[in-house]
Coordinates of C-alpha atoms and ligand atoms in Angstrom, one line a residue:
M1 CA 69.6 99.2 25.6
A2 CA 69.6 95.6 26.7
D3 CA 68.6 94.9 30.3
V4 CA 71.6 94.2 32.4
Q5 CA 70.9 91.2 34.7
P6 CA 72.5 91.5 38.1
T7 CA 75.1 88.7 38.3
Q8 CA 73.9 86.1 40.7
Q9 CA 76.2 85.7 43.7
P10 CA 76.4 82.2 44.9
K11 CA 74.7 82.0 48.2
K12 CA 77.1 81.6 51.0
R13 CA 76.2 78.9 53.4
P14 CA 76.1 80.2 57.0
K15 CA 79.1 78.8 58.8
K16 CA 78.2 76.1 61.3
P17 CA 79.2 77.1 64.7
P18 CA 81.7 74.7 66.2
P19 CA 80.0 72.3 68.5
A20 CA 80.1 73.7 72.0
T21 CA 80.3 70.4 73.6
E22 CA 82.8 69.2 76.1
R23 CA 82.2 65.6 77.1
A24 CA 79.7 65.7 79.9
D25 CA 80.4 62.4 81.5
L26 CA 83.9 63.0 82.7
A27 CA 83.5 61.5 86.2
T28 CA 83.2 58.1 84.7
L29 CA 85.1 58.4 81.4
Y30 CA 88.4 56.8 80.9
C31 CA 90.8 56.1 78.0
L32 CA 93.8 53.8 77.6
Q33 CA 97.1 55.3 78.4
A34 CA 98.1 54.5 74.8
T35 CA 95.2 56.6 73.4
A36 CA 96.2 59.5 75.6
R37 CA 99.9 59.3 74.7
C38 CA 99.1 59.0 71.0
A39 CA 96.9 62.1 71.2
L40 CA 99.5 64.0 73.1
D41 CA 102.0 63.1 70.4
G42 CA 99.6 64.9 67.9
C43 CA 97.5 62.1 66.5
A44 CA 94.3 63.8 65.2
V45 CA 92.4 60.5 65.3
C46 CA 93.1 60.0 69.0
A47 CA 92.4 63.6 69.7
H48 CA 88.9 63.2 68.3
R49 CA 88.5 60.0 70.2
I50 CA 89.3 61.8 73.5
C51 CA 87.8 65.2 73.0
Q52 CA 85.1 64.4 70.3
H53 CA 85.0 68.1 69.4
G54 CA 87.0 71.2 70.2
A55 CA 86.1 73.6 72.8
P56 CA 84.0 76.6 71.8
G57 CA 86.2 78.8 69.7
R58 CA 89.0 76.2 69.6
P59 CA 87.8 73.4 67.4
L60 CA 90.0 70.4 66.7
P61 CA 91.6 70.0 63.3
P62 CA 89.3 67.9 61.0
P63 CA 88.9 64.3 61.9
Q64 CA 91.1 61.8 60.0
R65 CA 90.4 58.2 59.0
P66 CA 91.3 55.7 61.8
E67 CA 93.9 54.1 59.6
S68 CA 96.0 57.2 59.9
C69 CA 96.6 56.7 63.6
P70 CA 100.4 56.1 63.9
R71 CA 99.8 52.9 65.8
V72 CA 97.8 51.5 62.9
V73 CA 100.3 52.7 60.3
D74 CA 103.1 51.1 62.3
E75 CA 101.0 48.0 63.1
S76 CA 101.9 48.4 66.7
P77 CA 98.7 47.8 68.7
G78 CA 100.6 47.8 72.0
P79 CA 100.0 45.7 75.2
D80 CA 96.5 47.0 76.0
L81 CA 94.5 44.0 75.1
G82 CA 96.7 41.8 77.4
Q83 CA 96.1 44.2 80.2
L84 CA 92.4 44.4 79.6
Y85 CA 91.7 40.7 79.2
G86 CA 94.8 39.0 80.5
G87 CA 93.9 35.9 82.6
C88 CA 90.1 36.3 81.9
R89 CA 87.7 33.7 80.6
V90 CA 86.1 35.7 77.8
L91 CA 82.9 35.3 75.7
T92 CA 82.3 37.5 72.7
V93 CA 78.8 37.6 71.3
G94 CA 77.5 39.0 68.0
D95 CA 81.0 39.2 66.6
G96 CA 80.9 40.4 62.9
D97 CA 83.7 39.1 60.7
L98 CA 85.3 37.5 63.8
S99 CA 88.2 40.0 63.7
F100 CA 87.6 41.2 67.2
S101 CA 87.8 37.6 68.5
V102 CA 91.1 37.2 66.5
A103 CA 92.6 40.2 68.3
L104 CA 91.6 38.7 71.7
A105 CA 92.8 35.2 70.7
E106 CA 96.2 36.5 69.6
R107 CA 97.0 39.3 71.9
G108 CA 94.4 39.2 74.7
E109 CA 96.3 36.7 76.9
C110 CA 92.9 35.4 77.9
A111 CA 92.6 32.3 80.0
S112 CA 90.0 31.1 77.5
L113 CA 88.2 32.7 74.6
T114 CA 84.8 31.6 73.3
A115 CA 83.8 33.5 70.2
S116 CA 80.2 33.5 69.1
T117 CA 78.0 34.8 66.3
L118 CA 74.3 34.7 65.6
E119 CA 74.8 33.2 62.1
P120 CA 74.0 29.5 62.0
D121 CA 77.3 28.4 60.5
L122 CA 80.6 29.6 59.0
E123 CA 79.4 29.4 55.4
T124 CA 76.5 31.8 56.2
L125 CA 78.7 34.1 58.1
Q126 CA 81.2 34.1 55.2
R127 CA 78.4 34.9 52.8
E128 CA 77.2 37.8 55.0
Y129 CA 80.6 39.3 54.9
D130 CA 81.4 38.4 51.3
G131 CA 84.9 39.5 50.3
L132 CA 86.3 39.4 53.8
D133 CA 88.4 36.5 55.0
V134 CA 86.0 35.3 57.7
R135 CA 87.1 31.7 57.2
G136 CA 90.7 32.7 57.8
H137 CA 89.6 34.6 61.0
A138 CA 87.7 31.5 62.2
R139 CA 90.8 29.4 61.7
R140 CA 92.7 31.7 64.1
I141 CA 90.3 31.1 67.0
D142 CA 90.1 27.8 68.8
D143 CA 86.5 28.0 69.9
V144 CA 83.9 29.6 67.7
R145 CA 80.2 28.9 68.3
Y146 CA 77.5 29.6 65.7
G147 CA 73.8 30.2 66.1
V148 CA 74.3 31.9 69.5
D149 CA 71.5 34.3 70.2
A150 CA 72.7 37.0 72.6
R151 CA 69.2 37.1 74.1
R152 CA 69.3 33.4 75.1
L153 CA 72.8 32.6 76.1
S154 CA 73.3 29.1 77.4
F155 CA 76.7 27.9 78.4
D156 CA 77.8 25.5 81.1
E157 CA 80.8 27.5 82.1
S158 CA 81.0 31.0 83.6
F159 CA 83.0 34.0 82.2
D160 CA 85.0 37.0 83.6
R161 CA 84.1 39.1 80.5
I162 CA 81.2 39.0 78.2
V163 CA 81.6 41.4 75.3
F164 CA 79.0 42.6 72.8
N165 CA 80.5 45.2 70.4
F166 CA 78.1 47.5 68.7
P167 CA 74.9 45.4 69.3
C168 CA 72.4 46.1 66.5
L169 CA 69.6 44.1 65.0
P170 CA 70.5 42.6 61.6
V171 CA 67.9 44.1 59.2
S172 CA 69.2 44.1 55.7
D173 CA 72.0 45.5 53.7
G174 CA 73.4 47.5 56.6
K175 CA 70.1 49.3 57.1
D176 CA 69.7 49.1 60.8
G177 CA 67.3 51.9 61.6
N178 CA 70.1 54.3 62.6
S179 CA 70.7 57.1 60.2
E180 CA 73.7 58.9 61.6
G181 CA 74.0 62.5 60.8
S182 CA 70.6 63.0 59.3
G183 CA 69.1 63.7 62.7
K184 CA 66.5 61.1 61.9
A185 CA 66.2 57.6 63.1
D186 CA 63.6 54.9 63.0
A187 CA 62.1 55.1 66.5
S188 CA 60.8 51.5 66.4
A189 CA 64.2 50.2 65.4
I190 CA 65.8 52.0 68.3
E191 CA 63.3 50.5 70.7
E192 CA 64.0 47.0 69.2
N193 CA 67.7 47.6 69.6
K194 CA 67.3 48.7 73.2
A195 CA 65.3 45.6 73.8
L196 CA 68.1 43.5 72.3
V197 CA 70.6 45.0 74.7
R198 CA 68.4 44.5 77.7
A199 CA 67.7 40.9 76.8
F200 CA 71.4 40.3 76.2
V201 CA 72.2 41.6 79.7
R202 CA 69.5 39.5 81.3
S203 CA 70.8 36.4 79.7
A204 CA 74.5 37.2 80.3
V205 CA 74.4 38.1 84.0
P206 CA 73.9 34.5 85.2
L207 CA 77.0 33.5 83.3
L208 CA 79.2 36.1 84.9
A209 CA 81.7 34.8 87.5
P210 CA 82.1 36.9 90.7
G211 CA 83.6 40.3 89.7
G212 CA 82.9 39.5 86.0
E213 CA 82.1 42.2 83.6
I214 CA 79.8 42.9 80.7
H215 CA 81.3 45.2 78.0
V216 CA 79.2 46.9 75.4
A217 CA 80.8 49.1 72.7
H218 CA 78.5 51.7 71.4
K219 CA 78.6 54.9 69.4
T220 CA 77.7 58.1 71.4
K221 CA 76.6 60.5 68.6
E222 CA 72.9 60.9 67.7
P223 CA 70.9 58.8 67.0
F224 CA 73.0 56.3 69.0
S225 CA 72.9 58.5 72.1
W226 CA 69.1 58.1 72.0
W227 CA 69.5 54.5 73.1
G228 CA 70.0 55.8 76.6
F229 CA 73.3 54.3 77.7
P230 CA 74.6 53.8 80.4
C231 CA 71.2 53.7 82.2
L232 CA 69.8 51.5 79.5
V233 CA 71.4 48.6 81.3
S234 CA 70.1 48.2 84.8
H235 CA 70.2 45.0 86.7
A236 CA 70.1 44.3 90.4
L237 CA 73.4 42.3 90.2
L238 CA 75.3 44.8 88.1
T239 CA 77.1 48.0 88.9
Y240 CA 78.0 50.5 86.2
R241 CA 81.7 51.1 86.3
G242 CA 82.1 53.7 83.6
A243 CA 83.0 54.0 79.9
L244 CA 86.3 53.5 78.2
V245 CA 87.0 55.4 75.0
F246 CA 87.0 52.9 72.2
D247 CA 90.4 52.8 70.5
R248 CA 90.4 50.6 67.5
A249 CA 94.2 50.9 67.2
A250 CA 94.5 48.8 70.3
Y251 CA 92.4 45.9 68.9
Q252 CA 94.2 45.3 65.6
P253 CA 93.2 43.5 63.3
Y254 CA 89.7 44.2 64.4
A255 CA 87.5 46.2 62.0
N256 CA 84.0 46.8 63.3
R257 CA 81.4 45.8 60.8
K258 CA 77.8 46.6 60.1
A259 CA 75.2 43.9 60.7
R260 CA 75.1 41.7 57.6
D261 CA 77.1 44.1 55.6
R262 CA 80.9 44.1 55.0
K263 CA 81.1 47.8 55.4
S264 CA 82.7 49.2 58.5
F265 CA 81.5 52.4 60.1
S266 CA 83.0 55.3 62.0
A267 CA 83.5 54.4 65.7
I268 CA 85.6 57.4 66.6
D269 CA 82.9 58.5 69.0
A270 CA 82.4 55.1 70.5
V271 CA 83.0 54.0 74.1
V272 CA 82.9 50.7 75.8
Y273 CA 80.4 50.7 78.7
V274 CA 81.5 48.5 81.5
Y275 CA 79.2 46.9 84.0
A276 CA 80.5 44.6 86.8
R277 CA 79.0 41.9 89.0
D278 CA 80.0 42.1 92.7
G279 CA 82.7 39.9 94.1
A280 CA 86.3 39.2 93.8
G281 CA 87.5 37.8 90.5
A282 CA 89.7 38.9 87.6
P283 CA 91.1 42.4 88.0
P284 CA 88.5 45.1 87.1
T285 CA 88.8 47.0 83.9
L286 CA 87.9 50.3 85.5
P287 CA 88.2 51.5 89.1
P288 CA 85.2 51.7 91.4
L289 CA 83.1 54.8 90.7
A290 CA 85.1 58.0 91.5
S291 CA 85.0 58.2 95.3
S292 CA 82.8 60.9 96.7
N293 CA 85.7 62.5 98.6
G294 CA 87.3 63.2 95.2
A295 CA 90.4 61.2 96.0
P296 CA 92.1 60.0 92.8
S297 CA 91.5 56.4 92.1
P298 CA 94.5 54.0 92.2
F299 CA 94.2 53.7 88.5
Y300 CA 94.3 57.3 87.8
E301 CA 97.7 58.3 86.4
G302 CA 97.2 62.0 86.5
A303 CA 100.3 63.3 84.7
L304 CA 101.3 60.7 82.2
P305 CA 104.7 59.3 82.4
P306 CA 106.8 61.4 80.0
A307 CA 108.7 58.6 78.4
R308 CA 107.3 56.1 76.0
D309 CA 107.9 53.3 78.5
V310 CA 106.2 50.0 77.8
V311 CA 103.7 49.3 80.5
T312 CA 103.7 45.7 81.5
S313 CA 101.8 45.6 84.7
R314 CA 98.8 43.3 84.4
R315 CA 97.3 43.8 87.8
V316 CA 96.6 47.5 87.3
C317 CA 95.1 48.2 84.0
R318 CA 96.7 51.4 82.6
V319 CA 93.7 53.5 82.0
V320 CA 93.6 57.3 82.5
R321 CA 90.5 59.1 83.7
L322 CA 89.7 62.0 81.4
D323 CA 89.7 65.4 82.9
A324 CA 89.4 68.9 81.6
E325 CA 93.2 69.5 81.9
L326 CA 94.1 66.4 79.9
M327 CA 91.6 67.2 77.3
A328 CA 93.0 70.8 77.0
R329 CA 96.5 69.3 76.6
V330 CA 95.2 67.0 73.9
R331 CA 93.5 69.8 72.0
E332 CA 96.6 72.0 72.1
A333 CA 98.9 69.1 71.0
S334 CA 96.5 68.3 68.1
L335 CA 96.4 71.9 66.9
A336 CA 100.1 72.3 67.2
A337 CA 100.6 69.1 65.1
A338 CA 98.2 70.3 62.5
S339 CA 99.9 73.7 62.1
A340 CA 103.3 72.0 62.0
S341 CA 102.1 69.7 59.2
S342 CA 100.6 72.5 57.1
R343 CA 103.9 74.6 57.5
K344 CA 105.7 71.5 56.2
K345 CA 103.4 71.2 53.3
R346 CA 103.8 74.9 52.4
R347 CA 107.6 74.6 52.5
K348 CA 107.4 71.5 50.2
K349 CA 105.3 73.5 47.7
R350 CA 107.8 76.3 47.5
Ligands
SAM401 C1 76.7 46.5 64.0 S1 77.0 44.8 63.9 C2 78.5 44.7 64.9 C3 79.2 43.4 64.6 C4 80.5 43.2 65.4 N1 80.1 43.0 66.8 C5 81.5 44.2 65.2 O1 81.8 45.0 66.1 O2 82.0 44.3 64.1 C6 75.8 44.1 65.0 C7 76.0 42.7 65.3 O3 75.0 42.2 66.2 C8 74.6 40.9 65.9 N2 73.3 40.6 66.5 C9 72.1 41.2 66.4 N3 71.2 40.6 67.1 C10 71.8 39.6 67.7 C11 71.4 38.5 68.6 N4 70.1 38.4 69.0 N5 72.3 37.7 69.0 C12 73.6 37.7 68.6 N6 74.1 38.7 67.8 C13 73.2 39.6 67.3 C14 74.5 41.0 64.4 O4 74.5 39.7 63.8 C15 75.8 41.8 64.1 O5 76.9 40.9 63.9

């Protein structure tokens, strides 16, 4: 009798437990009202922006591509940029394909905008981002400076906002020493990137007007969390104000790009760290650090206005401080939207 081989069962991968993380930095974490509203309306992208993960035992529906956020689908970025940068003299540094500066130029209502990039000229920048319309972007901005090293900023004027989105050393072909998801990263590249941020801040502070702010967008997942924000930036003249959940839908047509590589990267976990210089100037992006007596800040909207009213106030930037209750509402809205959509799909199939 022939031997009967036991049929090989495919090995079942042990299920990954859902990440048991709630965001830890709630006391200083804010989002735009628009992001909160969008998430409460069931947008899975914005739910991930706000909550990052589910709660233990209550994971969020799977993340979606940022293009599926309804505000991107409808090409309706809303008034947030005007509220964040309205009336400000803004300097952007290390812009990639210049699309961030285009968003500010066209909808930021800035008093002035100076865009800058490390690349020595437009031709080189266009070559770095081959296939993207960098020339077209440059035409939409009045003042673009080339060959500007963020570590050695030198301008005659001062600024209310100096913005460096996703600072990262240009290495080659998008390889920047950060290998997201692998749990590994090149330690020396991280140190060099941290040095870049510190040198940028040292050279930017003297250019800040009273009350002026430095904004740095950065991812929060490992290995990016290993850079040590927000403490990475410390300067006698700066106060850390908090972090604003990065919501790409508000910055259209901005697409964040890798260094010297036309590829974009997921920024769903990103926040904008905000550091302010003392003094009275342009309205602050975020309120002073949560007061120790626990009183809500004047910016804190608590319960969101129920209607989709258009917020036009420029003096008070409409940001919402994240708290456990808001995050729980977002989670439930996202789960309800996901099950409504799968019910709809099932009905369609029948
Ligand atoms: C990850 S990319 C982000 C690009 C762009 N800010 C965005 O959000 O799409 C990092 C950027 O930092 C810029 N960068 C790196 N070192 C710099 C420096 N010393 N001065 C100015 N920009 C620098 C790179 O040229 C690249 O454009």
